[in-house]
CSV table of C-alpha atoms and ligand atoms in Angstrom, one decimal:
chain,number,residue,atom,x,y,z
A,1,UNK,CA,33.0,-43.8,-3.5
A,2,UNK,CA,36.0,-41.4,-3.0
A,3,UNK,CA,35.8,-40.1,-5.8
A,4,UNK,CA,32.4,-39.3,-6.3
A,5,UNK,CA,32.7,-37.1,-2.6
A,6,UNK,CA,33.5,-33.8,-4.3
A,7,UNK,CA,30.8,-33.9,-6.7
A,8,UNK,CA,28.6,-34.8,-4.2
A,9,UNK,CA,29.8,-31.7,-2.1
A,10,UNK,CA,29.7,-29.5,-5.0
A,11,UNK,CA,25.8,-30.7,-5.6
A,12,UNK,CA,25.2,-30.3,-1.8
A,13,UNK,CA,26.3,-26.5,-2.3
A,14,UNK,CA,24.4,-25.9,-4.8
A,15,UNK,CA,21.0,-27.2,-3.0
A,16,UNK,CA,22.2,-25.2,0.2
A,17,UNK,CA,22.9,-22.1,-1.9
A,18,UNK,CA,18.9,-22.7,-3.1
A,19,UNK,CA,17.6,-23.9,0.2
A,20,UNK,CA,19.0,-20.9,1.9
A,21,UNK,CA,17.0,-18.6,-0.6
A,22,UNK,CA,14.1,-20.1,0.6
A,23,UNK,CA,14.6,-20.5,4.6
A,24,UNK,CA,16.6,-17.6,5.0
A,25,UNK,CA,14.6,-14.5,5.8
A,26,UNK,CA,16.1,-13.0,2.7
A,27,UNK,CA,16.9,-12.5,0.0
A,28,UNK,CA,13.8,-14.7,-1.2
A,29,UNK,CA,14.0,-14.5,-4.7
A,30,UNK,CA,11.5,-17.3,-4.7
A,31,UNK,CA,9.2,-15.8,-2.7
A,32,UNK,CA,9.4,-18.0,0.2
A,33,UNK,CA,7.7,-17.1,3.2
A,34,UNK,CA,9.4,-14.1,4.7
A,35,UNK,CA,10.0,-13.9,8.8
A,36,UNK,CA,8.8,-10.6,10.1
A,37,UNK,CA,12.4,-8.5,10.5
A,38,UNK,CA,12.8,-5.6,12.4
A,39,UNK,CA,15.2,-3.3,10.8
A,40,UNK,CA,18.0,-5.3,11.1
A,41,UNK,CA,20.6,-6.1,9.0
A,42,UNK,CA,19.1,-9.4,7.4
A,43,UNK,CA,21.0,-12.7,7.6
A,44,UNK,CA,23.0,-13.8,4.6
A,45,UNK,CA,23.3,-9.5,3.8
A,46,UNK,CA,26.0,-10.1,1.2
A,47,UNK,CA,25.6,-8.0,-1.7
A,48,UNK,CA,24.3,-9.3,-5.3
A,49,UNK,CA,26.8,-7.2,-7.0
A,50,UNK,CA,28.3,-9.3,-9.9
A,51,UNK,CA,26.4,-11.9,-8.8
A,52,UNK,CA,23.5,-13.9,-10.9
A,53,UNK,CA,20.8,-12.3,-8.5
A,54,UNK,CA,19.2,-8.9,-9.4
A,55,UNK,CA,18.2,-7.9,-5.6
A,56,UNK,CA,15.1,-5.8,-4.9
A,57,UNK,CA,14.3,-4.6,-1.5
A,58,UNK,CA,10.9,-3.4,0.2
A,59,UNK,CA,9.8,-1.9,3.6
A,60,UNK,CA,6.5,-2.8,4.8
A,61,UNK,CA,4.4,-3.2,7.9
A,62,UNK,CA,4.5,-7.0,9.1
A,63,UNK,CA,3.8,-6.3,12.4
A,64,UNK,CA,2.2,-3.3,14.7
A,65,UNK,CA,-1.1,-1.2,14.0
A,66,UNK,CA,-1.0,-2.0,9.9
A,67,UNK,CA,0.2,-4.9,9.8
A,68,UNK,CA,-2.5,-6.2,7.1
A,69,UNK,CA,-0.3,-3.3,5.2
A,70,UNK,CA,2.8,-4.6,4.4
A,71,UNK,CA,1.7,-8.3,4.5
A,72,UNK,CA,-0.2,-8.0,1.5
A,73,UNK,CA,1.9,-5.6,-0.3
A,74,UNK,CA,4.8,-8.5,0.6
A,75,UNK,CA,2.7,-11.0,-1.1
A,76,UNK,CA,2.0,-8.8,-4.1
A,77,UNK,CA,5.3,-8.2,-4.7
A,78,UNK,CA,6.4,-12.2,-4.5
A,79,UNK,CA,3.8,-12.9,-6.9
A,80,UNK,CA,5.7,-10.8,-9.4
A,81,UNK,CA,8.6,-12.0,-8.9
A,82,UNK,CA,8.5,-15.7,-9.0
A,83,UNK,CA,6.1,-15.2,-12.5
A,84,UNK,CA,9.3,-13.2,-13.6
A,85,UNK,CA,11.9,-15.6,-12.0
A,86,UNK,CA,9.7,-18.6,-14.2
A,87,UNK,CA,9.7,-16.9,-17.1
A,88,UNK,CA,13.7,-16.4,-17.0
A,89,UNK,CA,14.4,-13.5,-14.9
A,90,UNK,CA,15.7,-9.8,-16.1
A,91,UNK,CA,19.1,-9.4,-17.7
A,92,UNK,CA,19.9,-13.5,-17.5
A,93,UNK,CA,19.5,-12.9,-14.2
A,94,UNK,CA,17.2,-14.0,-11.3
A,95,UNK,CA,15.0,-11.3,-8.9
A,96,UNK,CA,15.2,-11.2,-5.2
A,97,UNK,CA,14.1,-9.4,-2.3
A,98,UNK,CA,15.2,-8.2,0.9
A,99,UNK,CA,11.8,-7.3,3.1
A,100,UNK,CA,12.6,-5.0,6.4
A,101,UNK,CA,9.3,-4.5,8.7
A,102,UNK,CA,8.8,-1.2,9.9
A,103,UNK,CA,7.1,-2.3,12.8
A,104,UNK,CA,4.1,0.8,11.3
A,105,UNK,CA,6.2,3.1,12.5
A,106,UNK,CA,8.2,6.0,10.2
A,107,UNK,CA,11.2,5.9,12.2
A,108,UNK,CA,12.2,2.3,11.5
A,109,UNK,CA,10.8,2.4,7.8
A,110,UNK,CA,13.9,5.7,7.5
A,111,UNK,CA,16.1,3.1,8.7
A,112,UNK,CA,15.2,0.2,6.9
A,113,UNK,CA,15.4,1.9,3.7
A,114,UNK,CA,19.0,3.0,5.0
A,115,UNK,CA,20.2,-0.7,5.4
A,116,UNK,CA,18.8,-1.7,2.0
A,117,UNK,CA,20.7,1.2,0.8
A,118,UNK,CA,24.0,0.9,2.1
A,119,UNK,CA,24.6,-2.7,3.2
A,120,UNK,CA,21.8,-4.5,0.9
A,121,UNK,CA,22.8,-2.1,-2.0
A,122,UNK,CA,19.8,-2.9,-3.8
A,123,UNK,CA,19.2,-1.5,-7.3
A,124,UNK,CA,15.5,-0.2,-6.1
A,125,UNK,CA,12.8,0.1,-3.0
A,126,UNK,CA,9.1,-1.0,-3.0
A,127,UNK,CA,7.0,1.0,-0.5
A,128,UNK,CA,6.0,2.3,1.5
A,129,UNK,CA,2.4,1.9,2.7
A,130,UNK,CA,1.7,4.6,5.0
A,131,UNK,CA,2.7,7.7,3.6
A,132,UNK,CA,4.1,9.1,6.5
A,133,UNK,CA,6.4,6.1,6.0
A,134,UNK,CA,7.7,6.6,2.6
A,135,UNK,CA,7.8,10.2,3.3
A,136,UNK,CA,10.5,9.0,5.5
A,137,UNK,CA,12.0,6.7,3.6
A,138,UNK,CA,12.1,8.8,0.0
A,139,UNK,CA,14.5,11.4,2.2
A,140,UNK,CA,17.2,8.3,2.0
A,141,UNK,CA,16.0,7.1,-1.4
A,142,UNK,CA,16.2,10.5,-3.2
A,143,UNK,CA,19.7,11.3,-1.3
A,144,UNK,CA,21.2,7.9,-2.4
A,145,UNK,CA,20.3,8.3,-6.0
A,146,UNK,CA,18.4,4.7,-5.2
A,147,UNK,CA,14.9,4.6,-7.1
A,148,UNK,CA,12.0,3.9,-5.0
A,149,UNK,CA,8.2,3.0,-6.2
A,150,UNK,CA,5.4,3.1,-3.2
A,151,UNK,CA,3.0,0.9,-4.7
A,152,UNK,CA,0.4,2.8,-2.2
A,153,UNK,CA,1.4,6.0,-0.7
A,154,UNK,CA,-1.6,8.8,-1.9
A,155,UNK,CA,0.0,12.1,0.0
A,156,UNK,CA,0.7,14.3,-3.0
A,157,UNK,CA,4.4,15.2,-1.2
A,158,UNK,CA,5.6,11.5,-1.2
A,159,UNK,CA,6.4,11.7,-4.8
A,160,UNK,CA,7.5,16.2,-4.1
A,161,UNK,CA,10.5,14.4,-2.3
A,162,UNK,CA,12.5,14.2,-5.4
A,163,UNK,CA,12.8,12.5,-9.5
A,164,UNK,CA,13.7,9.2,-7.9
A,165,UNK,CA,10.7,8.8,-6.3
A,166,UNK,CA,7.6,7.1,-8.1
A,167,UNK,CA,4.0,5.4,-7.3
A,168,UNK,CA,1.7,3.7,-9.4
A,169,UNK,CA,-1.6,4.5,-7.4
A,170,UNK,CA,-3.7,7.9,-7.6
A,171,UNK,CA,-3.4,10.9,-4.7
A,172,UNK,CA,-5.0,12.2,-2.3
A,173,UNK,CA,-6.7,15.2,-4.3
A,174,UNK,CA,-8.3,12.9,-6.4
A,175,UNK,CA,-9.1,10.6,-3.6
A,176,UNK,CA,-10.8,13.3,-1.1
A,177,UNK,CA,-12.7,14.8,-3.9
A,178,UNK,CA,-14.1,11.1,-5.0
A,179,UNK,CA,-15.8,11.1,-1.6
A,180,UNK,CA,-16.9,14.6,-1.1
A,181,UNK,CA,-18.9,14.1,-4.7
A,182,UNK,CA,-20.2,10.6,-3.2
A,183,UNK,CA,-21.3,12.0,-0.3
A,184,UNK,CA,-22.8,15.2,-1.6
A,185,UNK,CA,-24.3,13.4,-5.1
A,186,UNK,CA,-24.7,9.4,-4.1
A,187,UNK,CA,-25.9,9.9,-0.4
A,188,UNK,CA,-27.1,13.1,-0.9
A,189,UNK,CA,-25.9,14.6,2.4
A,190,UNK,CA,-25.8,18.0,3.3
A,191,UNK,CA,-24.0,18.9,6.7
A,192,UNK,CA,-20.9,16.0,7.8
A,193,UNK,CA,-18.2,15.9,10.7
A,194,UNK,CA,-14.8,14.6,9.9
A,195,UNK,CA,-12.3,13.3,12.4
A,196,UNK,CA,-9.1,13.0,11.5
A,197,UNK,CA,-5.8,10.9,12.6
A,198,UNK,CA,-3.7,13.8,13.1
A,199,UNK,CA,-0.3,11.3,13.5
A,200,UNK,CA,-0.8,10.8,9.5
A,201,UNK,CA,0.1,13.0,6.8
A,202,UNK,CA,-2.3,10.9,4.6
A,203,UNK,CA,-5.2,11.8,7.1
A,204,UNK,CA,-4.5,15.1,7.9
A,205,UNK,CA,-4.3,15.9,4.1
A,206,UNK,CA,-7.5,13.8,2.7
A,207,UNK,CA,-9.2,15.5,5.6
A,208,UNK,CA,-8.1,18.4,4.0
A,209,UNK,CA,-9.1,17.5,0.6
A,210,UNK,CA,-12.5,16.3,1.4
A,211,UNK,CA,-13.4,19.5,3.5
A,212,UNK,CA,-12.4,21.9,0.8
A,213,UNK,CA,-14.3,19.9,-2.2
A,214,UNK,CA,-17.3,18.9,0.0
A,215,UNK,CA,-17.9,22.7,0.4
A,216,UNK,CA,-17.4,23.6,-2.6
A,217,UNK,CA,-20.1,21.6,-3.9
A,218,UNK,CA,-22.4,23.7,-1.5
A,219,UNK,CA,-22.0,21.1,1.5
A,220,UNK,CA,-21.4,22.0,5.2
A,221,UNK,CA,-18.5,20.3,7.6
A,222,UNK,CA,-19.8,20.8,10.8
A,223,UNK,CA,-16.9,20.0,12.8
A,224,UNK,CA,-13.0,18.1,12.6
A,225,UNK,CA,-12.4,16.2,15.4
A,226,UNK,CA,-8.9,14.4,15.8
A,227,UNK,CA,-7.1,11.4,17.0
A,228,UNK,CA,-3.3,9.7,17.1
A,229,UNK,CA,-3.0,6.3,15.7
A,230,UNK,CA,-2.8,4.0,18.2
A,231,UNK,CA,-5.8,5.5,20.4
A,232,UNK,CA,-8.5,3.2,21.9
A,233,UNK,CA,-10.9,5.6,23.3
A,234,UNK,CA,-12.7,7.9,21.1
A,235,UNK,CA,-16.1,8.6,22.9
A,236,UNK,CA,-15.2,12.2,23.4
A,237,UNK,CA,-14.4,13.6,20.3
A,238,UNK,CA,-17.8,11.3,19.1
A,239,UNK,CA,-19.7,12.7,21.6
A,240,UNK,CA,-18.4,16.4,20.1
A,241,UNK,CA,-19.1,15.1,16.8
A,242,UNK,CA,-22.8,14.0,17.6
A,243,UNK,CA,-23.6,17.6,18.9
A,244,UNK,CA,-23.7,18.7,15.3
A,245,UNK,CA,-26.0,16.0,14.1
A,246,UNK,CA,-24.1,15.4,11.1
A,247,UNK,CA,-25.9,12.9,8.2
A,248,UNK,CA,-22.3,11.3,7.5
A,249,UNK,CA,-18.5,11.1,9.6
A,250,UNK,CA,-15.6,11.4,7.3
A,251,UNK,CA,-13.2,9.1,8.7
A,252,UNK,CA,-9.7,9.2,6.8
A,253,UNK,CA,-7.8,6.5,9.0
A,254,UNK,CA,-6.4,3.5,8.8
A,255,UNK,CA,-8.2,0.2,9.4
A,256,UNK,CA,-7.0,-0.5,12.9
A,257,UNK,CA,-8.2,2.7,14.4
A,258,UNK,CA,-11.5,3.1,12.2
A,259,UNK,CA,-12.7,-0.1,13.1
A,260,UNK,CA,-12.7,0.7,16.9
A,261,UNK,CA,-14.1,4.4,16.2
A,262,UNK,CA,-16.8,2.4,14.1
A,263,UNK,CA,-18.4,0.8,17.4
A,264,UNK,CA,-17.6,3.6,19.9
A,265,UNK,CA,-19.9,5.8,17.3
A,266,UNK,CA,-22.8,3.3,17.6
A,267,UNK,CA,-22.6,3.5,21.2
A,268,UNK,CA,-22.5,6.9,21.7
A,269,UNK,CA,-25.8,6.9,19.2
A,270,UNK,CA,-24.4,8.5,15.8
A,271,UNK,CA,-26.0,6.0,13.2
A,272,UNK,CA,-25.2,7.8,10.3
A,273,UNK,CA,-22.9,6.2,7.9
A,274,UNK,CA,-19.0,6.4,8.1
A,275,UNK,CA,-17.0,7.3,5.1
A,276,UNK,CA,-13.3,7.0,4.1
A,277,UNK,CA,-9.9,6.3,1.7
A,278,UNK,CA,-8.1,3.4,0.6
A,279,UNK,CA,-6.9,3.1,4.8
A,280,UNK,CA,-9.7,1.0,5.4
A,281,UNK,CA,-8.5,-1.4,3.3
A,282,UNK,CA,-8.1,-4.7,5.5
A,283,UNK,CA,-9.6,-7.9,5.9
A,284,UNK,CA,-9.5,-7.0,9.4
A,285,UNK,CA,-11.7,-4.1,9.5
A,286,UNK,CA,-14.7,-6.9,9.3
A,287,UNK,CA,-13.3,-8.2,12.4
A,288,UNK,CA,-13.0,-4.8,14.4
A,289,UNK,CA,-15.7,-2.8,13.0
A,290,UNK,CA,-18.7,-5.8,13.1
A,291,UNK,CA,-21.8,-4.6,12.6
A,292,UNK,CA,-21.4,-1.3,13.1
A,293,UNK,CA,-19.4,-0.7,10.2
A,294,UNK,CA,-21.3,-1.8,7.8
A,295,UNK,CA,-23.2,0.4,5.2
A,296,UNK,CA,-20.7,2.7,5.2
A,297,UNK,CA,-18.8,3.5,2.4
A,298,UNK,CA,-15.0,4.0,1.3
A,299,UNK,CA,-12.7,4.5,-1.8
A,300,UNK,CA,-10.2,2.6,-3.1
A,301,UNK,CA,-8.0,1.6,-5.5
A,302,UNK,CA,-9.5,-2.1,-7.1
A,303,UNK,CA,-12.6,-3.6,-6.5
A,304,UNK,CA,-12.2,-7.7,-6.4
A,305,UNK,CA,-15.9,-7.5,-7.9
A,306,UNK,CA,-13.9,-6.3,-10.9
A,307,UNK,CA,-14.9,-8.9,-13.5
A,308,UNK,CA,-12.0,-7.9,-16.0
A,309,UNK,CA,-10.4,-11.8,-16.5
A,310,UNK,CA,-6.7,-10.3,-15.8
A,311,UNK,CA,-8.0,-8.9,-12.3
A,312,UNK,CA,-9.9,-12.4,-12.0
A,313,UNK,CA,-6.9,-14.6,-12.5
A,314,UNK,CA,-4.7,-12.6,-10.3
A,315,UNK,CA,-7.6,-13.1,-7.7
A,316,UNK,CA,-7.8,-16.9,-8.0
A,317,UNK,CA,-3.6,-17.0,-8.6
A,318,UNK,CA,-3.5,-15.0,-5.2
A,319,UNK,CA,-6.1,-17.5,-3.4
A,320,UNK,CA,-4.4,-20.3,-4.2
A,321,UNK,CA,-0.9,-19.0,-3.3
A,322,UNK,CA,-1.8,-17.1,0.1
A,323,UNK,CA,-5.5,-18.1,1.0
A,324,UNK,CA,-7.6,-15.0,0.7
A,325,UNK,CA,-9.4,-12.9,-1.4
A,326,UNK,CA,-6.3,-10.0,-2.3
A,327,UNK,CA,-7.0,-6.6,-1.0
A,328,UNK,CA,-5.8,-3.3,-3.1
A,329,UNK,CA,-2.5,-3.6,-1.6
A,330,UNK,CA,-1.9,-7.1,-2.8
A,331,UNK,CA,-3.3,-6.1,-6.0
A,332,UNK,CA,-0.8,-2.7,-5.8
A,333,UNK,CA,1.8,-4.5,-4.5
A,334,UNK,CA,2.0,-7.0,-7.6
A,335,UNK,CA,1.4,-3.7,-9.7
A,336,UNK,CA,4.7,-1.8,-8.6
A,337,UNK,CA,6.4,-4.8,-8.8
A,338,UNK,CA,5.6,-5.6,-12.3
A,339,UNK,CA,6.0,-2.4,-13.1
A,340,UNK,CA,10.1,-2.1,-11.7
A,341,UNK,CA,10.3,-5.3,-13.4
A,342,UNK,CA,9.8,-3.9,-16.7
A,343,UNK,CA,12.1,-1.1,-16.2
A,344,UNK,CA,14.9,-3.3,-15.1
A,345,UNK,CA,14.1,-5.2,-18.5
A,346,UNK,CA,14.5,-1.9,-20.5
A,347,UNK,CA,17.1,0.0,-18.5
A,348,UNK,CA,20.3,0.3,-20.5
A,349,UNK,CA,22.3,-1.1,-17.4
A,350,UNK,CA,21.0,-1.4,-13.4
A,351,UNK,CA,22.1,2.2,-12.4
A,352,UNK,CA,20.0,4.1,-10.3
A,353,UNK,CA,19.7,6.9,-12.8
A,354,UNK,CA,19.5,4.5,-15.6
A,355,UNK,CA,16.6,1.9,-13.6
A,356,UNK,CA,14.5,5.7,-12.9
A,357,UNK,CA,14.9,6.1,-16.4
A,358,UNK,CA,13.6,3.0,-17.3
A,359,UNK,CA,10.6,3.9,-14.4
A,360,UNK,CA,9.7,7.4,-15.4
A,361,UNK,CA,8.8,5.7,-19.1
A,362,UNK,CA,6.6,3.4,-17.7
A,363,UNK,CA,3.3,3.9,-20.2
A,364,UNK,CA,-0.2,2.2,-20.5
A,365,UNK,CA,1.1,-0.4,-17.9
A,366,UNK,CA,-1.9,-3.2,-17.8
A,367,UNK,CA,-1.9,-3.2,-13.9
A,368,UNK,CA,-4.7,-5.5,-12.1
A,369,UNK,CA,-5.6,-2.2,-10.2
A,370,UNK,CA,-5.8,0.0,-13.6
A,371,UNK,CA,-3.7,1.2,-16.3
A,372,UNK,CA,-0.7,2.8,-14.8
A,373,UNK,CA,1.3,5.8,-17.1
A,374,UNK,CA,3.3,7.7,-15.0
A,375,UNK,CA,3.3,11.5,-15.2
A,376,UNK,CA,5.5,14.2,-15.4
A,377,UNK,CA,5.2,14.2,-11.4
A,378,UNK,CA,6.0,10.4,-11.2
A,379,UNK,CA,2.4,9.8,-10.2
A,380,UNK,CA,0.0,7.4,-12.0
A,381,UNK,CA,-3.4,9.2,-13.0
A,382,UNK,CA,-6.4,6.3,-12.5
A,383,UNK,CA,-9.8,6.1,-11.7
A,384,UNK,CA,-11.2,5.4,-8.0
A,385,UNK,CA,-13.8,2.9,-7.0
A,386,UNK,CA,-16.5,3.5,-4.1
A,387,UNK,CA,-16.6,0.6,-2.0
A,388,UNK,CA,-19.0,-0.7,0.4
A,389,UNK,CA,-18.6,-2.5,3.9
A,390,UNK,CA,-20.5,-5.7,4.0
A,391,UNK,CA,-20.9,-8.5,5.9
A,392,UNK,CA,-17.5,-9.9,6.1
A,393,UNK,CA,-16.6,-8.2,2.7
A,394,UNK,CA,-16.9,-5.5,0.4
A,395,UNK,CA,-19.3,-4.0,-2.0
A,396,UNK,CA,-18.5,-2.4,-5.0
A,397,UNK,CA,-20.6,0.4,-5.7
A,398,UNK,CA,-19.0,2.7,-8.2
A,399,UNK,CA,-16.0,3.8,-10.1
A,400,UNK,CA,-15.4,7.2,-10.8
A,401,UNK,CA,-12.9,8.9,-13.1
A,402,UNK,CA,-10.3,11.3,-12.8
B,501,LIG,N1,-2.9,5.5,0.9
B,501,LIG,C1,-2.5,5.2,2.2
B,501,LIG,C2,-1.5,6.2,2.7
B,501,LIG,O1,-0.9,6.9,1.8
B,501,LIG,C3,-2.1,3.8,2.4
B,501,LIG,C4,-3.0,2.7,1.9
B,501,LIG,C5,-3.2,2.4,0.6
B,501,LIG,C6,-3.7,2.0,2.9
B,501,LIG,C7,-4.1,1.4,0.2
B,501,LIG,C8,-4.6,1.0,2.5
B,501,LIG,C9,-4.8,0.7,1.2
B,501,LIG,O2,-1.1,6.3,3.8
């Protein structure tokens, strides 16, 4: 018995070492269910360096406004990594990741990339959501020579900050002109409002966007009316809005407020349809917007109508992991990841210049939210869909090209 104690220690080790990848909050190279952190240095914050652990990190909302956000973008990315991790990992080693919540607010996402900078000391960053986010974060990112992919972030400045910077999902140009030429050639409408979140550069721009295309196809904004995230009351600027007897709202907000703005327009009597981006992306918007949000119409990255069998088995792989139909952040999410795991397969070594190398290569990429080749502006070039809001889930209506 005496002797067999060491062994038994050495094997107890060992299963700590692997239970604590899978209780701790990170790293989770396993993908274990992450706790929701604040930007705080994570327990267990040694580094991987010269260990047998590649580590990744990522910033995302878990709790606050857009929370839906970084939950499914979390999910995404553990998908990727345990199908890497299973099929033997990058460099003979295995993938992990630190997740910092940003609590939806741009502030903590700056700082949370900070910490997986400079005490995490991971080889690359995955996010932001909200682009006012990873505008924040790509600041840090860029400075540290630490490469960083938003799987979702559509302002056209994210990716301005700098050639360490990347995303494998479309902008907002191409966005806000897929709606104005829905609106003005699929709904036919003639004279719209828009009311914008003025607290988000992706809303401020798309609003942007949409006005300048929507006119230029010989169509009339009647009105921009504005918000801040995080309001609850938007009767007035409605009530503005309803003056103008618009045919269509141009919403481009996130899912939390356009819910809410959804109902208030019924009551104040605009029936016209709502329009938006990829913000309204959430399971939740069924939930906030009810009735009154349905019929109206939004764009987005991936449809899960898509009946491509690679977009189909990520669906049903996704289900059965996490228990709901993936949204495009899941599916973007599992995109980026994929796609930094690649690069870390063909980067000459796990440098930052060497791993945004390895990134700014990335060609005809089989994503499950379209083919991703990065261009000379870091950005991925791919075609929209047009969604619509259904009972309790989404509609796909059309796809249109860049
Ligand atoms: N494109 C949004 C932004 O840049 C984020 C987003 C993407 C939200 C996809 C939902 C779905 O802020």
């Amino acid at each position: 018995m005496r002797r067999l104690a060491p062994m038994l220690l050495a094997a107890l080790a060992v299963l700590a070492a692997a239970c604590e990848k899978k209780t701790q909050p990170a790293p989770s190279g396993e993908g274990g269910a992450q706790t929701a952190q604040q930007a705080q240095p994570a327990p267990g914050g040694e580094t991987p360096a010269g260990s047998d652990v590649i580590l990744l990190g990522q910033v995302g909302a878990l709790t606050g406004g857009q929370a839906t956000f970084g939950i499914s973008t979390r999910n995404g990315i553990e998908m990727a990594i345990k199908e890497a991790n299973a099929a033997g990992g990058v460099k003979g080693k295995k993938l992990a990741i630190r997740v910092y919540d940003n609590q939806s607010k741009p502030e903590e996402a700056a700082q949370a990339a900070t910490r997986l900078i400079t005490q995490d000391k991971v080889v690359l960053i995955l996010g932001d959501v909200a682009s006012s986010n990873s505008l924040a974060m790509a600041e840090k990112a860029q400075a540290a020579g630490v490469p960083m992919i938003t799987p979702s972030s559509t302002n056209t400045t994210v990716t301005q900050k700098g050639d360490f910077i990347f995303r494998v999902c479309f902008i907002d140009p191409f966005q806000g002109y897929v709606m104005a030429k829905f609106a003005r050639e699929n709904l036919k409408l003639g004279k719209v409002a828009v009311l914008q979140d003025n607290k988000s550069a992706y809303s401020i721009d798309l609003s942007d966007v949409f006005t300048r295309k929507f006119t230029e196809m010989g169509g009339k904004v009647a009105t921009t009316e504005s918000y801040s995230q995080g309001d609850t009351d938007y009767r007035a600027q409605l009530t503005a809005i309803r003056k103008t007897q618009p045919e269509g709202i141009y919403v481009p907000g996130y899912y939390s407020e356009v819910g809410i703005i959804a109902r208030q327009a019924r009551e104040v009597g605009l029936k016209v349809p709502l329009m938006g981006g990829d913000g309204w992306d959430s399971e939740k918007l069924f939930e906030l917007g009810g009735t009154a949000i349905q019929g109206s119409y939004f764009s987005n990255h991936y449809s899960p109508d898509n009946p491509d069998p690679r977009v189909q088995k990520f669906i049903s792989e996704y289900k059965a992991a996490y228990g709901g139909v993936p949204d495009a952040l899941a599916a973007l999410g599992y995109d980026a990841a994929r796609v930094a795991i690649e690069a870390l397969k063909r980067a000459k070594d796990l440098s930052g210049p060497a791993v945004r190398d390895a990134i700014a290569q990335t060609k005809d990429f089989p994503g499950v939210a379209g083919t991703i080749t990065l261009d000379d502006k870091r950005n991925a070039v791919k075609s929209a869909v047009v969604l619509k809001v259904g009972d309790g889930k989404t509609e796909y209506v059309t796809t249109v090209n860049p």
